[in-house]
PDB file of C-alpha atoms in Angstrom:
ATOM      1  CA  LEU A  21      -4.760 -31.837 -14.228  1.00 44.00           C
ATOM      2  CA  GLY A  22      -7.877 -32.047 -12.050  1.00 48.00           C
ATOM      3  CA  PHE A  23      -8.949 -28.653 -13.399  1.00 50.00           C
ATOM      4  CA  SER A  24      -8.486 -29.877 -16.987  1.00 49.00           C
ATOM      5  CA  TYR A  25     -10.653 -32.939 -16.440  1.00 46.00           C
ATOM      6  CA  TYR A  26     -13.284 -30.975 -14.538  1.00 49.00           C
ATOM      7  CA  TYR A  27     -13.711 -28.307 -17.221  1.00 46.00           C
ATOM      8  CA  GLY A  28     -12.717 -30.382 -20.264  1.00 58.00           C
ATOM      9  CA  GLU A  29      -9.706 -28.274 -21.175  1.00 61.00           C
ATOM     10  CA  GLY A  30      -7.640 -30.328 -23.638  1.00 54.00           C
ATOM     11  CA  VAL A  31      -9.283 -33.564 -22.449  1.00 49.00           C
ATOM     12  CA  PRO A  32     -12.882 -34.839 -22.291  1.00 52.00           C
ATOM     13  CA  VAL A  33     -14.812 -33.793 -19.178  1.00 50.00           C
ATOM     14  CA  ASP A  34     -14.377 -36.520 -16.561  1.00 52.00           C
ATOM     15  CA  LYS A  35     -15.455 -35.650 -13.020  1.00 59.00           C
ATOM     16  CA  THR A  36     -14.097 -38.932 -11.619  1.00 64.00           C
ATOM     17  CA  GLU A  37     -10.635 -38.224 -13.008  1.00 64.00           C
ATOM     18  CA  ALA A  38     -10.889 -34.625 -11.826  1.00 67.00           C
ATOM     19  CA  GLU A  39     -11.676 -35.811  -8.306  1.00 67.00           C
ATOM     20  CA  LYS A  40      -8.738 -38.249  -8.397  1.00 66.00           C
ATOM     21  CA  TRP A  41      -6.227 -35.558  -9.361  1.00 59.00           C
ATOM     22  CA  TYR A  42      -7.688 -32.954  -7.037  1.00 70.00           C
ATOM     23  CA  LEU A  43      -7.390 -35.458  -4.178  1.00 71.00           C
ATOM     24  CA  LYS A  44      -3.736 -36.151  -4.992  1.00 71.00           C
ATOM     25  CA  ALA A  45      -2.935 -32.442  -4.874  1.00 75.00           C
ATOM     26  CA  ALA A  46      -5.213 -31.720  -1.900  1.00 76.00           C
ATOM     27  CA  LYS A  47      -3.553 -34.414   0.209  1.00 78.00           C
ATOM     28  CA  GLN A  48      -0.219 -32.760  -0.534  1.00 75.00           C
ATOM     29  CA  GLY A  49      -1.592 -29.556   0.952  1.00 72.00           C
ATOM     30  CA  TYR A  50      -2.415 -27.538  -2.176  1.00 71.00           C
ATOM     31  CA  ALA A  51      -5.108 -25.064  -1.119  1.00 81.00           C
ATOM     32  CA  ASP A  52      -6.524 -24.545  -4.629  1.00 77.00           C
ATOM     33  CA  ALA A  53      -7.136 -28.287  -5.000  1.00 77.00           C
ATOM     34  CA  GLN A  54      -8.660 -28.458  -1.516  1.00 80.00           C
ATOM     35  CA  CYS A  55     -11.002 -25.609  -2.375  1.00 77.00           C
ATOM     36  CA  ASN A  56     -11.941 -27.215  -5.695  1.00 76.00           C
ATOM     37  CA  LEU A  57     -12.791 -30.447  -3.886  1.00 70.00           C
ATOM     38  CA  GLY A  58     -14.985 -28.403  -1.578  1.00 73.00           C
ATOM     39  CA  PHE A  59     -16.901 -27.190  -4.624  1.00 67.00           C
ATOM     40  CA  MET A  60     -17.126 -30.699  -6.089  1.00 69.00           C
ATOM     41  CA  TYR A  61     -18.660 -32.086  -2.912  1.00 66.00           C
ATOM     42  CA  ALA A  62     -20.889 -29.073  -2.222  1.00 70.00           C
ATOM     43  CA  ASN A  63     -23.917 -30.609  -3.925  1.00 66.00           C
ATOM     44  CA  GLY A  64     -24.799 -33.664  -1.905  1.00 60.00           C
ATOM     45  CA  GLU A  65     -21.749 -34.376   0.257  1.00 57.00           C
ATOM     46  CA  GLY A  66     -21.786 -31.509   2.734  1.00 59.00           C
ATOM     47  CA  ALA A  67     -19.440 -33.017   5.314  1.00 71.00           C
ATOM     48  CA  LYS A  68     -16.722 -33.712   2.709  1.00 77.00           C
ATOM     49  CA  SER A  69     -17.221 -30.265   1.223  1.00 77.00           C
ATOM     50  CA  ILE A  70     -16.747 -28.553   4.580  1.00 83.00           C
ATOM     51  CA  LYS A  71     -13.696 -30.685   5.376  1.00 85.00           C
ATOM     52  CA  TRP A  72     -11.848 -29.525   2.259  1.00 76.00           C
ATOM     53  CA  PHE A  73     -13.069 -25.931   2.402  1.00 83.00           C
ATOM     54  CA  ARG A  74     -11.776 -25.778   5.972  1.00 86.00           C
ATOM     55  CA  LYS A  75      -8.355 -27.184   5.047  1.00 85.00           C
ATOM     56  CA  ALA A  76      -7.984 -24.576   2.289  1.00 89.00           C
ATOM     57  CA  ALA A  77      -9.442 -21.800   4.462  1.00 91.00           C
ATOM     58  CA  GLU A  78      -6.965 -22.514   7.232  1.00 92.00           C
ATOM     59  CA  GLN A  79      -4.190 -21.965   4.684  1.00 89.00           C
ATOM     60  CA  GLY A  80      -5.599 -18.519   3.928  1.00 92.00           C
ATOM     61  CA  ASP A  81      -7.458 -19.310   0.690  1.00 91.00           C
ATOM     62  CA  THR A  82     -10.018 -16.485   0.432  1.00 94.00           C
ATOM     63  CA  THR A  83     -12.472 -18.371  -1.785  1.00 91.00           C
ATOM     64  CA  ALA A  84     -12.551 -21.247   0.698  1.00 91.00           C
ATOM     65  CA  GLN A  85     -12.887 -18.870   3.647  1.00 95.00           C
ATOM     66  CA  TYR A  86     -15.828 -17.168   1.969  1.00 95.00           C
ATOM     67  CA  ASN A  87     -17.508 -20.476   1.109  1.00 89.00           C
ATOM     68  CA  LEU A  88     -16.991 -21.795   4.609  1.00 92.00           C
ATOM     69  CA  GLY A  89     -18.710 -18.635   5.833  1.00 95.00           C
ATOM     70  CA  VAL A  90     -21.613 -19.309   3.463  1.00 92.00           C
ATOM     71  CA  THR A  91     -22.012 -22.887   4.721  1.00 90.00           C
ATOM     72  CA  TYR A  92     -22.289 -21.719   8.336  1.00 93.00           C
ATOM     73  CA  ASP A  93     -24.442 -18.728   7.403  1.00 96.00           C
ATOM     74  CA  ASN A  94     -26.984 -20.924   5.622  1.00 90.00           C
ATOM     75  CA  GLY A  95     -26.591 -24.238   7.454  1.00 89.00           C
ATOM     76  CA  ILE A  96     -25.325 -26.192   4.447  1.00 82.00           C
ATOM     77  CA  GLY A  97     -24.119 -29.514   5.829  1.00 80.00           C
ATOM     78  CA  VAL A  98     -23.743 -27.985   9.300  1.00 86.00           C
ATOM     79  CA  LEU A  99     -25.962 -26.317  11.869  1.00 90.00           C
ATOM     80  CA  VAL A 100     -26.466 -22.607  11.231  1.00 95.00           C
ATOM     81  CA  ASP A 101     -23.811 -20.684  13.157  1.00 96.00           C
ATOM     82  CA  LYS A 102     -23.838 -16.983  12.375  1.00 98.00           C
ATOM     83  CA  ALA A 103     -20.842 -16.208  14.611  1.00 98.00           C
ATOM     84  CA  GLU A 104     -18.764 -18.835  12.804  1.00 97.00           C
ATOM     85  CA  ALA A 105     -19.941 -17.401   9.482  1.00 97.00           C
ATOM     86  CA  VAL A 106     -18.782 -13.938  10.572  1.00 98.00           C
ATOM     87  CA  LYS A 107     -15.399 -15.366  11.564  1.00 98.00           C
ATOM     88  CA  TRP A 108     -14.752 -16.793   8.093  1.00 97.00           C
ATOM     89  CA  TYR A 109     -16.271 -13.872   6.191  1.00 98.00           C
ATOM     90  CA  ARG A 110     -13.958 -11.567   8.143  1.00 98.00           C
ATOM     91  CA  LYS A 111     -10.851 -13.586   7.297  1.00 97.00           C
ATOM     92  CA  ALA A 112     -11.640 -13.371   3.578  1.00 97.00           C
ATOM     93  CA  ALA A 113     -12.853  -9.758   3.810  1.00 98.00           C
ATOM     94  CA  GLU A 114      -9.636  -8.603   5.464  1.00 98.00           C
ATOM     95  CA  GLN A 115      -7.760 -10.023   2.477  1.00 97.00           C
ATOM     96  CA  GLY A 116      -9.897  -7.953   0.116  1.00 97.00           C
ATOM     97  CA  PHE A 117     -12.435 -10.576  -1.065  1.00 97.00           C
ATOM     98  CA  ALA A 118     -15.371  -8.417  -2.204  1.00 98.00           C
ATOM     99  CA  MET A 119     -18.206 -10.940  -1.713  1.00 97.00           C
ATOM    100  CA  ALA A 120     -17.006 -11.626   1.835  1.00 98.00           C
ATOM    101  CA  GLN A 121     -16.780  -7.887   2.530  1.00 98.00           C
ATOM    102  CA  SER A 122     -20.355  -7.454   1.326  1.00 98.00           C
ATOM    103  CA  ASN A 123     -21.636 -10.377   3.398  1.00 98.00           C
ATOM    104  CA  LEU A 124     -19.762  -9.145   6.464  1.00 98.00           C
ATOM    105  CA  GLY A 125     -21.402  -5.763   5.957  1.00 98.00           C
ATOM    106  CA  PHE A 126     -24.780  -7.494   5.855  1.00 98.00           C
ATOM    107  CA  MET A 127     -24.022  -9.357   9.092  1.00 98.00           C
ATOM    108  CA  TYR A 128     -23.189  -6.083  10.858  1.00 98.00           C
ATOM    109  CA  ASP A 129     -26.200  -4.416   9.279  1.00 97.00           C
ATOM    110  CA  ASN A 130     -28.585  -7.007  10.692  1.00 97.00           C
ATOM    111  CA  GLY A 131     -26.800  -8.095  13.854  1.00 98.00           C
ATOM    112  CA  ASN A 132     -26.280 -11.644  12.625  1.00 97.00           C
ATOM    113  CA  GLY A 133     -23.532 -13.345  14.624  1.00 97.00           C
ATOM    114  CA  VAL A 134     -22.170  -9.973  15.675  1.00 97.00           C
ATOM    115  CA  THR A 135     -23.423  -6.858  17.477  1.00 98.00           C
ATOM    116  CA  LYS A 136     -25.417  -4.683  15.081  1.00 97.00           C
ATOM    117  CA  ASP A 137     -23.188  -1.802  13.953  1.00 97.00           C
ATOM    118  CA  LYS A 138     -24.264   0.424  11.068  1.00 95.00           C
ATOM    119  CA  THR A 139     -20.836   2.100  10.867  1.00 96.00           C
ATOM    120  CA  GLU A 140     -19.096  -1.252  10.421  1.00 97.00           C
ATOM    121  CA  ALA A 141     -21.775  -2.330   7.938  1.00 97.00           C
ATOM    122  CA  ILE A 142     -21.147   0.744   5.799  1.00 97.00           C
ATOM    123  CA  LYS A 143     -17.376   0.289   6.039  1.00 98.00           C
ATOM    124  CA  TRP A 144     -17.570  -3.227   4.596  1.00 98.00           C
ATOM    125  CA  TYR A 145     -20.263  -2.386   2.047  1.00 98.00           C
ATOM    126  CA  ARG A 146     -18.105   0.482   0.818  1.00 98.00           C
ATOM    127  CA  LEU A 147     -14.969  -1.655   0.479  1.00 98.00           C
ATOM    128  CA  ALA A 148     -16.898  -4.181  -1.615  1.00 98.00           C
ATOM    129  CA  ALA A 149     -18.738  -1.465  -3.573  1.00 98.00           C
ATOM    130  CA  GLU A 150     -15.457   0.224  -4.467  1.00 97.00           C
ATOM    131  CA  GLN A 151     -14.348  -3.090  -5.978  1.00 96.00           C
ATOM    132  CA  GLY A 152     -17.436  -3.033  -8.182  1.00 96.00           C
ATOM    133  CA  TYR A 153     -19.532  -5.641  -6.357  1.00 97.00           C
ATOM    134  CA  ALA A 154     -23.120  -4.894  -7.385  1.00 97.00           C
ATOM    135  CA  MET A 155     -24.884  -6.158  -4.250  1.00 97.00           C
ATOM    136  CA  ALA A 156     -22.720  -3.978  -2.022  1.00 98.00           C
ATOM    137  CA  GLN A 157     -23.284  -0.990  -4.304  1.00 98.00           C
ATOM    138  CA  TYR A 158     -27.034  -1.532  -3.981  1.00 98.00           C
ATOM    139  CA  ASN A 159     -26.845  -1.764  -0.173  1.00 98.00           C
ATOM    140  CA  LEU A 160     -24.627   1.298   0.078  1.00 98.00           C
ATOM    141  CA  GLY A 161     -27.109   3.216  -2.077  1.00 98.00           C
ATOM    142  CA  LEU A 162     -29.850   2.136   0.321  1.00 97.00           C
ATOM    143  CA  LYS A 163     -27.929   3.591   3.253  1.00 97.00           C
ATOM    144  CA  TYR A 164     -27.609   6.977   1.534  1.00 98.00           C
ATOM    145  CA  TYR A 165     -31.272   6.897   0.509  1.00 97.00           C
ATOM    146  CA  ASN A 166     -32.474   6.235   4.062  1.00 96.00           C
ATOM    147  CA  GLY A 167     -29.762   8.249   5.819  1.00 96.00           C
ATOM    148  CA  VAL A 168     -28.765   5.279   7.993  1.00 94.00           C
ATOM    149  CA  GLY A 169     -25.183   5.531   9.253  1.00 93.00           C
ATOM    150  CA  VAL A 170     -24.476   8.259   6.687  1.00 95.00           C
ATOM    151  CA  PRO A 171     -26.153  11.591   5.908  1.00 96.00           C
ATOM    152  CA  GLU A 172     -29.185  11.185   3.647  1.00 97.00           C
ATOM    153  CA  ASP A 173     -28.018  11.927   0.107  1.00 97.00           C
ATOM    154  CA  ASN A 174     -30.151  11.150  -2.946  1.00 97.00           C
ATOM    155  CA  VAL A 175     -27.341  12.010  -5.342  1.00 98.00           C
ATOM    156  CA  LEU A 176     -24.988   9.406  -3.832  1.00 98.00           C
ATOM    157  CA  ALA A 177     -27.816   6.881  -3.499  1.00 98.00           C
ATOM    158  CA  HIS A 178     -28.608   7.335  -7.206  1.00 98.00           C
ATOM    159  CA  MET A 179     -24.923   7.056  -8.113  1.00 98.00           C
ATOM    160  CA  TRP A 180     -24.445   3.727  -6.315  1.00 98.00           C
ATOM    161  CA  TRP A 181     -27.700   2.324  -7.682  1.00 98.00           C
ATOM    162  CA  ASP A 182     -26.729   3.447 -11.161  1.00 97.00           C
ATOM    163  CA  LEU A 183     -23.458   1.507 -10.858  1.00 98.00           C
ATOM    164  CA  SER A 184     -25.255  -1.550  -9.489  1.00 97.00           C
ATOM    165  CA  ALA A 185     -27.979  -1.375 -12.146  1.00 97.00           C
ATOM    166  CA  ALA A 186     -25.318  -1.189 -14.872  1.00 96.00           C
ATOM    167  CA  GLN A 187     -24.324  -4.703 -13.791  1.00 95.00           C
ATOM    168  CA  GLY A 188     -27.898  -5.939 -14.071  1.00 95.00           C
ATOM    169  CA  ASP A 189     -29.116  -5.566 -10.483  1.00 96.00           C
ATOM    170  CA  GLU A 190     -32.910  -5.387 -10.865  1.00 96.00           C
ATOM    171  CA  LYS A 191     -33.522  -3.996  -7.366  1.00 97.00           C
ATOM    172  CA  ALA A 192     -31.193  -1.092  -8.116  1.00 97.00           C
ATOM    173  CA  LYS A 193     -33.026  -0.382 -11.382  1.00 96.00           C
ATOM    174  CA  LYS A 194     -36.354  -0.199  -9.536  1.00 97.00           C
ATOM    175  CA  LYS A 195     -34.924   2.030  -6.812  1.00 97.00           C
ATOM    176  CA  MET A 196     -33.534   4.434  -9.404  1.00 95.00           C
ATOM    177  CA  GLY A 197     -37.040   4.782 -10.843  1.00 93.00           C
ATOM    178  CA  VAL A 198     -38.380   5.618  -7.374  1.00 95.00           C
ATOM    179  CA  ILE A 199     -35.664   8.041  -6.312  1.00 96.00           C
ATOM    180  CA  SER A 200     -35.604   9.905  -9.628  1.00 96.00           C
ATOM    181  CA  LYS A 201     -39.130  11.182  -8.922  1.00 95.00           C
ATOM    182  CA  ASP A 202     -37.792  13.006  -5.852  1.00 95.00           C
ATOM    183  CA  MET A 203     -34.746  14.513  -7.575  1.00 97.00           C
ATOM    184  CA  SER A 204     -34.273  17.585  -9.725  1.00 96.00           C
ATOM    185  CA  ARG A 205     -32.773  17.303 -13.213  1.00 96.00           C
ATOM    186  CA  GLU A 206     -29.609  18.878 -11.849  1.00 98.00           C
ATOM    187  CA  GLU A 207     -29.330  16.304  -9.073  1.00 97.00           C
ATOM    188  CA  ILE A 208     -29.849  13.413 -11.495  1.00 97.00           C
ATOM    189  CA  ALA A 209     -27.238  14.886 -13.836  1.00 97.00           C
ATOM    190  CA  GLU A 210     -24.781  15.183 -10.922  1.00 98.00           C
ATOM    191  CA  ALA A 211     -25.409  11.564  -9.886  1.00 97.00           C
ATOM    192  CA  GLN A 212     -24.863  10.362 -13.465  1.00 96.00           C
ATOM    193  CA  LYS A 213     -21.677  12.423 -13.678  1.00 97.00           C
ATOM    194  CA  LEU A 214     -20.357  10.849 -10.456  1.00 97.00           C
ATOM    195  CA  SER A 215     -21.236   7.404 -11.786  1.00 97.00           C
ATOM    196  CA  ARG A 216     -19.376   8.025 -15.055  1.00 96.00           C
ATOM    197  CA  GLU A 217     -16.350   9.360 -13.158  1.00 96.00           C
ATOM    198  CA  TRP A 218     -16.340   6.300 -10.887  1.00 96.00           C
ATOM    199  CA  MET A 219     -16.457   3.943 -13.867  1.00 94.00           C
ATOM    200  CA  ALA A 220     -13.708   5.841 -15.693  1.00 94.00           C
ATOM    201  CA  LYS A 221     -11.478   5.825 -12.617  1.00 91.00           C
ATOM    202  CA  HIS A 222     -11.959   2.105 -12.022  1.00 88.00           C
ATOM    203  CA  SER A 223     -11.566   1.107 -15.656  1.00 81.00           C
ATOM    204  CA  GLU A 224      -8.171   2.877 -15.577  1.00 71.00           C
ATOM    205  CA  LYS A 225      -7.201   0.901 -12.470  1.00 68.00           C
ATOM    206  CA  ASN A 226      -8.075  -2.369 -14.187  1.00 61.00           C
ATOM    207  CA  LYS A 227      -5.980  -1.732 -17.311  1.00 59.00           C
TER     208      LYS A 227
END
């Protein structure tokens, strides 16, 4: 019912009513309602937001775990704590939450809250990229382009950037323009073929 009032599904939008019903469910321990309250309070009431995100996160809600990671990563309503951010990103990432996997990869990539580890960074980028998350696809392409943690491979870099660019990632589009100048027609054709095969394979999985 809180969801209906919040989004105006079948009833007029009424954030006060939404909050009332979310609170009823949240106090009964429903993780979805707790997470939704976290979102409601995110703009302006940081302490309340974190309270409800934490309650949902502790029940294993991946969206709440990810958002709790973001709050600690960026110091939203709390002091910045990169190690705590890593902790919550990891919990969501291990359950397959692509955005958390990508952010965890970034933390390993840059040594934020965890010892810098390019192998771990690539592992988490790849898991998110294989789920179709554009930011992770871009970062994985960057690794192949620079040969960091993986052998340098322009074909694979182009492939991952092509997939990211297809979702509107502007950085990937620019990088494709740069890398294409250093590739032969055959290499570009191979990268495009791999990209098409990846998309075909994953569209079959999602049917």
